[in-house]
Amino acid sequence: MCHPAIGLINSTFRESILFLVIFFQTASPFPSTTTNKIKPLTVSAGKGRIIQLPVNDVALSAFVVQEPDKGETYHYTWSMVSSPNGDKDKGLMEGKTLDTVKLKNLIAGGYIFKVTVTGDNKFGESTVNVTVLPPARMNTSPVAIIKPTNQVIKLPNSGVLDGSDSTDDDKIVKYHWEEVNGPLQEHSISGDSSMLKLQNLSPGNYTFKLTVTDSDGAVNSSQANVTVHKETDYPPKANAGSDVVIHLPVKSVILYGNASTDDKGIVSYEWTKTGDTDITNDVSGVRTPFLHLKDLEVGDYTYTLKVTDASGQSSSADVHVFVKPETNQPPKAVTEKSIEVVLPADNIVLDGTNSSDDSKIITFAWSQKSGPSQLELMNSDRMVAAARGKLKEGIYTFQLLVKDADGQTGTQLLTVTTKKHANLAPVANAGGDKVVYLPVSSLVFDGSNSKDDHGIVKYKWSRDQRSLAAGDIVNGSASHAVLQLINLVAGRYIFTLTVVDVEGLSNSDSASVIVKEDPNKNNIIELLLNTDIHDFSEENRVRFSFIVQFNFIKNCFEKRKVVKLLLISYLHVQFLVKIKTKESEKVQPGVDIVALLRRKLRQNSDILDYSVISIDTLVCQNKCSGHGRCELKTKKCICDAFWMQNFFTASLFLYESNCDWSIIYVVIISFILVITVTGATWLVICMCRSKRYAVFVGYSVFF
Ligand SMILES: *[C@@H]1O[C@H](CO)[C@@H](O)[C@H](O)[C@H]1NC(C)=O
Ligand SMILES: *[C@@H]1O[C@H](CO)[C@@H](O)[C@H](O)[C@H]1NC(C)=O
Ligand SMILES: *[C@@H]1O[C@H](CO)[C@@H](O)[C@H](O)[C@H]1NC(C)=O
Ligand SMILES: *[C@@H]1O[C@H](CO)[C@@H](O)[C@H](O)[C@H]1NC(C)=O
Ligand SMILES: *[C@@H]1O[C@H](CO)[C@@H](O)[C@H](O)[C@H]1NC(C)=O
Ligand SMILES: *[C@@H]1O[C@H](CO)[C@@H](O)[C@H](O)[C@H]1NC(C)=O
Ligand SMILES: *[C@@H]1O[C@H](CO)[C@@H](O)[C@H](O)[C@H]1NC(C)=O
């Protein structure tokens, strides 16, 4: 029964106590319990206790319902049944054997304590729960933090106050913004979120208060100042324009105040008359940018323009109007003062366009003052007039008179010197002598450098007696400045140019042009191809050139001319062979080339794609074996008397014409042949008498 109490003390000690208890019970002097029934005691340890840290002690009292008998005392024994950490802390209880036990150093958690009460043959027990609550949390009140604490906002911008940096140990559950101080406004600004938007502000100093409430209901607040500046609005600048000077009869003027400026716009203009003149005049538009002044009189006026902007700022500027009496300057007549007119002429132009006046010239009047003859004036009341009539050599004087509206006048003289026309004879220039080389397609004699002081009216080219008759004048150019000749042959051409001027004066000049033979004439080679020109395209020509150049002649080759078409049905191709080196070009002798080409063509007549009818130098250089001359056109030899062409070569392809055979020799040889044949025939006939030889004779004749 003592066991629970013993549980709290150490084991050796516990064993000795147990022994003592056992001993005590065994040696009890009291009436034996074995015989008496044990009476129960009703014990109460009171209600369960709840304490909260930091309070960590409590006293428990046991109460027994039954009164002890006389002389009897109850014995109490307290023990701990359970504790939050399971330990049976011995130092926890004080007065374990008393009816009241003091508990100390309790920790948070639930304890169960038990009390047993014993008396004489009586026993009772009770338990009591002690609950130790953890200490109550100490709430720290929140701290309201506003960022920024001070700010300046310039209208029309808006601003923000940020309270979200406010802190609390647990949690802020409520924000509240209020305007503590601020300029008068319809609505004061407030808010219930962590940020406060500052909109529709008025200029002034605001103080805002943020109150934060935490989860425990604790509050804290902070304030922030916001200075709101109104929009910068610069004052306007009045500009009443420049001072005005007017002369009567101009009586009205407009004053321009529209150059006044303001950053936000001017809302009102106001013109007032200032200064000390008390002359009255008609004004209109005093509340507009433009002030119209009318019926002004001579005097000085000062007007002040006051401009006001939307915020009531204003500025002023003055402008002066000087009204001066009428001033009319006399008009100025302006002419060229002196001019020259070359006779013959039938009129003189009188120009007064440069005359001027401050207002307006209303009258022009031209008159002749002097001169060798009286002239008729046309349009004499106009700015520009003309003098007509028989103009004579000498000096004419005219006067221009101008008048303005006020009748003021100005005059100017115009002196016209008339001179006889001096015409110089023209100078012909036929272009000078020159030398040109064939081939040239055309030739010009340029007479365009001929000169005359008044212009050449006629050109005439005439052929000189000594000139070649060849060369055709084309395009009627014999009467033009430039003479054109075509179909030229070598020789000297002489032409005389006669130029005639307006007055029929003339002058002549001759020029000669020597047209020289082509230095390469002898080297030009002419091929006659058997092809129709209608089938010969440019492509064929290029190809042909290529073949000639690379297949036919191994040397470098340059076309003397493009294909020159001389006949309708055949093609004449003329060319020249040059050997080009870096330094020079050397024309190859035509005769050599012809010999070379002939040789090649005889070997292979298809070498040129086209069949060749003839090949020769353009100028026949055939010596005709020294017994004839070559005919230019046909390039065949015309042999001298008693000479003839070699009968055999003449029939061969591409052989040179010649005069190899002497007719005398040919006749003699022919004669000998005839004699021989005749003699032989006669011999055969004689033999024919014998039949035996008949067959032989027939055979021989056949041969
Ligand atoms: C004491 O605590 C125990 C366990 O926590 C529970 O079972 C018992 O009902 C409690 N007694 C009283 C009187 O509250
Ligand atoms: C606002 O505060 C500034 C200084 O912070 C002060 O000079 C000014 O007078 C105040 N304005 C008003 C309207 O109180
Ligand atoms: C708010 O908290 C701060 C910092 O703890 C303290 O200084 C201040 O007095 C408090 N304000 C109010 C109104 O309680
Ligand atoms: C706000 O302004 C008031 C007076 O204008 C001043 O006393 C106070 O210190 C200012 N508060 C802050 C946070 O600057
Ligand atoms: C003022 O008004 C006049 C007439 O309308 C105009 O010619 C001129 O340009 C204006 N000046 C300015 C500065 O706008
Ligand atoms: C008029 O004046 C202009 C400019 O000065 C001048 O070129 C012109 O020759 C003048 N004409 C006459 C007819 O005086
Ligand atoms: C012929 O003369 C006219 C006018 O004189 C000229 O325009 C034309 O160019 C000339 N023709 C040739 C081919 O020179």
PDB file of N, CA, C and O in Angstrom, residues 515-553:
ATOM      1  N   VAL A 515      42.493  64.027-151.000  1.00  0.00           N
ATOM      2  CA  VAL A 515      42.110  62.686-150.562  1.00  0.00           C
ATOM      3  C   VAL A 515      43.164  61.735-151.100  1.00  0.00           C
ATOM      4  O   VAL A 515      43.372  61.669-152.309  1.00  0.00           O
ATOM      5  N   LYS A 516      43.872  61.099-150.202  1.00  0.00           N
ATOM      6  CA  LYS A 516      44.957  60.228-150.644  1.00  0.00           C
ATOM      7  C   LYS A 516      44.511  58.783-150.632  1.00  0.00           C
ATOM      8  O   LYS A 516      43.626  58.398-149.862  1.00  0.00           O
ATOM      9  N   GLU A 517      45.174  58.042-151.524  1.00  0.00           N
ATOM     10  CA  GLU A 517      44.876  56.620-151.595  1.00  0.00           C
ATOM     11  C   GLU A 517      45.103  55.979-150.233  1.00  0.00           C
ATOM     12  O   GLU A 517      45.993  56.402-149.482  1.00  0.00           O
ATOM     13  N   ASP A 518      44.392  54.945-150.043  1.00  0.00           N
ATOM     14  CA  ASP A 518      44.597  54.170-148.830  1.00  0.00           C
ATOM     15  C   ASP A 518      45.990  53.575-148.876  1.00  0.00           C
ATOM     16  O   ASP A 518      46.337  52.888-149.842  1.00  0.00           O
ATOM     17  N   PRO A 519      46.846  53.842-147.906  1.00  0.00           N
ATOM     18  CA  PRO A 519      48.216  53.292-147.963  1.00  0.00           C
ATOM     19  C   PRO A 519      48.209  51.766-147.980  1.00  0.00           C
ATOM     20  O   PRO A 519      49.174  51.136-148.428  1.00  0.00           O
ATOM     21  N   ASN A 520      47.125  51.186-147.559  1.00  0.00           N
ATOM     22  CA  ASN A 520      47.080  49.724-147.537  1.00  0.00           C
ATOM     23  C   ASN A 520      46.287  49.143-148.692  1.00  0.00           C
ATOM     24  O   ASN A 520      45.940  47.980-148.683  1.00  0.00           O
ATOM     25  N   LYS A 521      46.058  49.977-149.672  1.00  0.00           N
ATOM     26  CA  LYS A 521      45.166  49.557-150.748  1.00  0.00           C
ATOM     27  C   LYS A 521      45.607  48.231-151.391  1.00  0.00           C
ATOM     28  O   LYS A 521      44.803  47.343-151.638  1.00  0.00           O
ATOM     29  N   ASN A 522      46.939  48.154-151.617  1.00  0.00           N
ATOM     30  CA  ASN A 522      47.447  46.971-152.305  1.00  0.00           C
ATOM     31  C   ASN A 522      47.332  45.701-151.476  1.00  0.00           C
ATOM     32  O   ASN A 522      47.464  44.602-151.980  1.00  0.00           O
ATOM     33  N   ASN A 523      47.108  45.908-150.180  1.00  0.00           N
ATOM     34  CA  ASN A 523      47.092  44.734-149.312  1.00  0.00           C
ATOM     35  C   ASN A 523      45.690  44.234-148.990  1.00  0.00           C
ATOM     36  O   ASN A 523      45.521  43.279-148.257  1.00  0.00           O
ATOM     37  N   ILE A 524      44.709  44.949-149.531  1.00  0.00           N
ATOM     38  CA  ILE A 524      43.338  44.513-149.263  1.00  0.00           C
ATOM     39  C   ILE A 524      43.034  43.310-150.131  1.00  0.00           C
ATOM     40  O   ILE A 524      43.353  43.280-151.324  1.00  0.00           O
ATOM     41  N   ILE A 525      42.463  42.336-149.493  1.00  0.00           N
ATOM     42  CA  ILE A 525      42.164  41.087-150.190  1.00  0.00           C
ATOM     43  C   ILE A 525      40.665  41.005-150.372  1.00  0.00           C
ATOM     44  O   ILE A 525      39.900  41.375-149.469  1.00  0.00           O
ATOM     45  N   GLU A 526      40.261  40.560-151.545  1.00  0.00           N
ATOM     46  CA  GLU A 526      38.828  40.480-151.793  1.00  0.00           C
ATOM     47  C   GLU A 526      38.445  39.040-152.086  1.00  0.00           C
ATOM     48  O   GLU A 526      39.048  38.387-152.934  1.00  0.00           O
ATOM     49  N   LEU A 527      37.481  38.590-151.334  1.00  0.00           N
ATOM     50  CA  LEU A 527      36.969  37.235-151.513  1.00  0.00           C
ATOM     51  C   LEU A 527      35.596  37.342-152.135  1.00  0.00           C
ATOM     52  O   LEU A 527      34.808  38.183-151.723  1.00  0.00           O
ATOM     53  N   LEU A 528      35.311  36.532-153.089  1.00  0.00           N
ATOM     54  CA  LEU A 528      33.957  36.505-153.631  1.00  0.00           C
ATOM     55  C   LEU A 528      33.342  35.169-153.228  1.00  0.00           C
ATOM     56  O   LEU A 528      33.827  34.116-153.620  1.00  0.00           O
ATOM     57  N   LEU A 529      32.327  35.237-152.402  1.00  0.00           N
ATOM     58  CA  LEU A 529      31.718  34.014-151.879  1.00  0.00           C
ATOM     59  C   LEU A 529      30.474  33.679-152.675  1.00  0.00           C
ATOM     60  O   LEU A 529      29.718  34.581-153.054  1.00  0.00           O
ATOM     61  N   ASN A 530      30.267  32.412-152.830  1.00  0.00           N
ATOM     62  CA  ASN A 530      29.069  32.010-153.557  1.00  0.00           C
ATOM     63  C   ASN A 530      27.929  31.782-152.561  1.00  0.00           C
ATOM     64  O   ASN A 530      27.638  30.678-152.169  1.00  0.00           O
ATOM     65  N   THR A 531      27.377  32.916-152.138  1.00  0.00           N
ATOM     66  CA  THR A 531      26.213  32.792-151.250  1.00  0.00           C
ATOM     67  C   THR A 531      25.305  33.978-151.496  1.00  0.00           C
ATOM     68  O   THR A 531      25.744  35.017-151.997  1.00  0.00           O
ATOM     69  N   ASP A 532      24.082  33.824-151.136  1.00  0.00           N
ATOM     70  CA  ASP A 532      23.113  34.885-151.378  1.00  0.00           C
ATOM     71  C   ASP A 532      23.145  35.840-150.197  1.00  0.00           C
ATOM     72  O   ASP A 532      23.116  35.413-149.044  1.00  0.00           O
ATOM     73  N   ILE A 533      23.207  37.130-150.457  1.00  0.00           N
ATOM     74  CA  ILE A 533      23.262  38.058-149.316  1.00  0.00           C
ATOM     75  C   ILE A 533      22.014  37.998-148.466  1.00  0.00           C
ATOM     76  O   ILE A 533      22.048  38.330-147.299  1.00  0.00           O
ATOM     77  N   HIS A 534      20.940  37.530-149.026  1.00  0.00           N
ATOM     78  CA  HIS A 534      19.718  37.442-148.226  1.00  0.00           C
ATOM     79  C   HIS A 534      19.833  36.369-147.155  1.00  0.00           C
ATOM     80  O   HIS A 534      19.054  36.352-146.213  1.00  0.00           O
ATOM     81  N   ASP A 535      20.783  35.453-147.353  1.00  0.00           N
ATOM     82  CA  ASP A 535      20.958  34.400-146.348  1.00  0.00           C
ATOM     83  C   ASP A 535      22.120  34.689-145.414  1.00  0.00           C
ATOM     84  O   ASP A 535      22.443  33.896-144.550  1.00  0.00           O
ATOM     85  N   PHE A 536      22.767  35.814-145.681  1.00  0.00           N
ATOM     86  CA  PHE A 536      23.989  36.077-144.922  1.00  0.00           C
ATOM     87  C   PHE A 536      23.685  37.024-143.774  1.00  0.00           C
ATOM     88  O   PHE A 536      23.538  38.231-143.954  1.00  0.00           O
ATOM     89  N   SER A 537      23.549  36.445-142.570  1.00  0.00           N
ATOM     90  CA  SER A 537      23.167  37.266-141.415  1.00  0.00           C
ATOM     91  C   SER A 537      24.416  37.788-140.712  1.00  0.00           C
ATOM     92  O   SER A 537      25.533  37.382-141.008  1.00  0.00           O
ATOM     93  N   GLU A 538      24.174  38.657-139.757  1.00  0.00           N
ATOM     94  CA  GLU A 538      25.276  39.198-138.948  1.00  0.00           C
ATOM     95  C   GLU A 538      25.998  38.063-138.228  1.00  0.00           C
ATOM     96  O   GLU A 538      27.218  38.061-138.104  1.00  0.00           O
ATOM     97  N   GLU A 539      25.219  37.095-137.781  1.00  0.00           N
ATOM     98  CA  GLU A 539      25.812  35.938-137.100  1.00  0.00           C
ATOM     99  C   GLU A 539      26.774  35.220-138.035  1.00  0.00           C
ATOM    100  O   GLU A 539      27.878  34.841-137.649  1.00  0.00           O
ATOM    101  N   ASN A 540      26.347  35.055-139.304  1.00  0.00           N
ATOM    102  CA  ASN A 540      27.223  34.421-140.304  1.00  0.00           C
ATOM    103  C   ASN A 540      28.504  35.210-140.481  1.00  0.00           C
ATOM    104  O   ASN A 540      29.583  34.656-140.610  1.00  0.00           O
ATOM    105  N   ARG A 541      28.346  36.541-140.478  1.00  0.00           N
ATOM    106  CA  ARG A 541      29.500  37.391-140.711  1.00  0.00           C
ATOM    107  C   ARG A 541      30.535  37.226-139.605  1.00  0.00           C
ATOM    108  O   ARG A 541      31.721  37.065-139.852  1.00  0.00           O
ATOM    109  N   VAL A 542      30.013  37.216-138.342  1.00  0.00           N
ATOM    110  CA  VAL A 542      30.924  37.074-137.208  1.00  0.00           C
ATOM    111  C   VAL A 542      31.620  35.716-137.276  1.00  0.00           C
ATOM    112  O   VAL A 542      32.838  35.598-137.108  1.00  0.00           O
ATOM    113  N   ARG A 543      30.849  34.709-137.612  1.00  0.00           N
ATOM    114  CA  ARG A 543      31.400  33.368-137.690  1.00  0.00           C
ATOM    115  C   ARG A 543      32.429  33.271-138.806  1.00  0.00           C
ATOM    116  O   ARG A 543      33.491  32.683-138.648  1.00  0.00           O
ATOM    117  N   PHE A 544      32.108  33.924-139.919  1.00  0.00           N
ATOM    118  CA  PHE A 544      33.002  33.891-141.056  1.00  0.00           C
ATOM    119  C   PHE A 544      34.346  34.533-140.684  1.00  0.00           C
ATOM    120  O   PHE A 544      35.401  33.995-140.960  1.00  0.00           O
ATOM    121  N   SER A 545      34.255  35.698-140.007  1.00  0.00           N
ATOM    122  CA  SER A 545      35.469  36.379-139.572  1.00  0.00           C
ATOM    123  C   SER A 545      36.305  35.469-138.694  1.00  0.00           C
ATOM    124  O   SER A 545      37.530  35.397-138.800  1.00  0.00           O
ATOM    125  N   PHE A 546      35.602  34.777-137.838  1.00  0.00           N
ATOM    126  CA  PHE A 546      36.277  33.878-136.907  1.00  0.00           C
ATOM    127  C   PHE A 546      37.015  32.757-137.657  1.00  0.00           C
ATOM    128  O   PHE A 546      38.168  32.464-137.384  1.00  0.00           O
ATOM    129  N   ILE A 547      36.301  32.205-138.624  1.00  0.00           N
ATOM    130  CA  ILE A 547      36.908  31.108-139.392  1.00  0.00           C
ATOM    131  C   ILE A 547      38.137  31.604-140.134  1.00  0.00           C
ATOM    132  O   ILE A 547      39.194  30.984-140.101  1.00  0.00           O
ATOM    133  N   VAL A 548      37.976  32.766-140.760  1.00  0.00           N
ATOM    134  CA  VAL A 548      39.104  33.305-141.522  1.00  0.00           C
ATOM    135  C   VAL A 548      40.284  33.514-140.591  1.00  0.00           C
ATOM    136  O   VAL A 548      41.410  33.166-140.898  1.00  0.00           O
ATOM    137  N   GLN A 549      39.947  34.054-139.438  1.00  0.00           N
ATOM    138  CA  GLN A 549      41.025  34.405-138.512  1.00  0.00           C
ATOM    139  C   GLN A 549      41.743  33.178-137.946  1.00  0.00           C
ATOM    140  O   GLN A 549      42.954  33.157-137.850  1.00  0.00           O
ATOM    141  N   PHE A 550      40.979  32.169-137.560  1.00  0.00           N
ATOM    142  CA  PHE A 550      41.603  31.071-136.827  1.00  0.00           C
ATOM    143  C   PHE A 550      41.859  29.804-137.644  1.00  0.00           C
ATOM    144  O   PHE A 550      42.734  29.026-137.287  1.00  0.00           O
ATOM    145  N   ASN A 551      41.055  29.609-138.669  1.00  0.00           N
ATOM    146  CA  ASN A 551      41.284  28.403-139.457  1.00  0.00           C
ATOM    147  C   ASN A 551      42.160  28.666-140.660  1.00  0.00           C
ATOM    148  O   ASN A 551      42.926  27.828-141.087  1.00  0.00           O
ATOM    149  N   PHE A 552      41.984  29.830-141.174  1.00  0.00           N
ATOM    150  CA  PHE A 552      42.479  30.098-142.496  1.00  0.00           C
ATOM    151  C   PHE A 552      43.855  30.724-142.420  1.00  0.00           C
ATOM    152  O   PHE A 552      44.775  30.315-143.083  1.00  0.00           O
ATOM    153  N   ILE A 553      43.942  31.691-141.569  1.00  0.00           N
ATOM    154  CA  ILE A 553      45.224  32.370-141.401  1.00  0.00           C
ATOM    155  C   ILE A 553      45.626  32.213-139.958  1.00  0.00           C
ATOM    156  O   ILE A 553      44.873  32.570-139.065  1.00  0.00           O
TER     157      ILE A 553
END
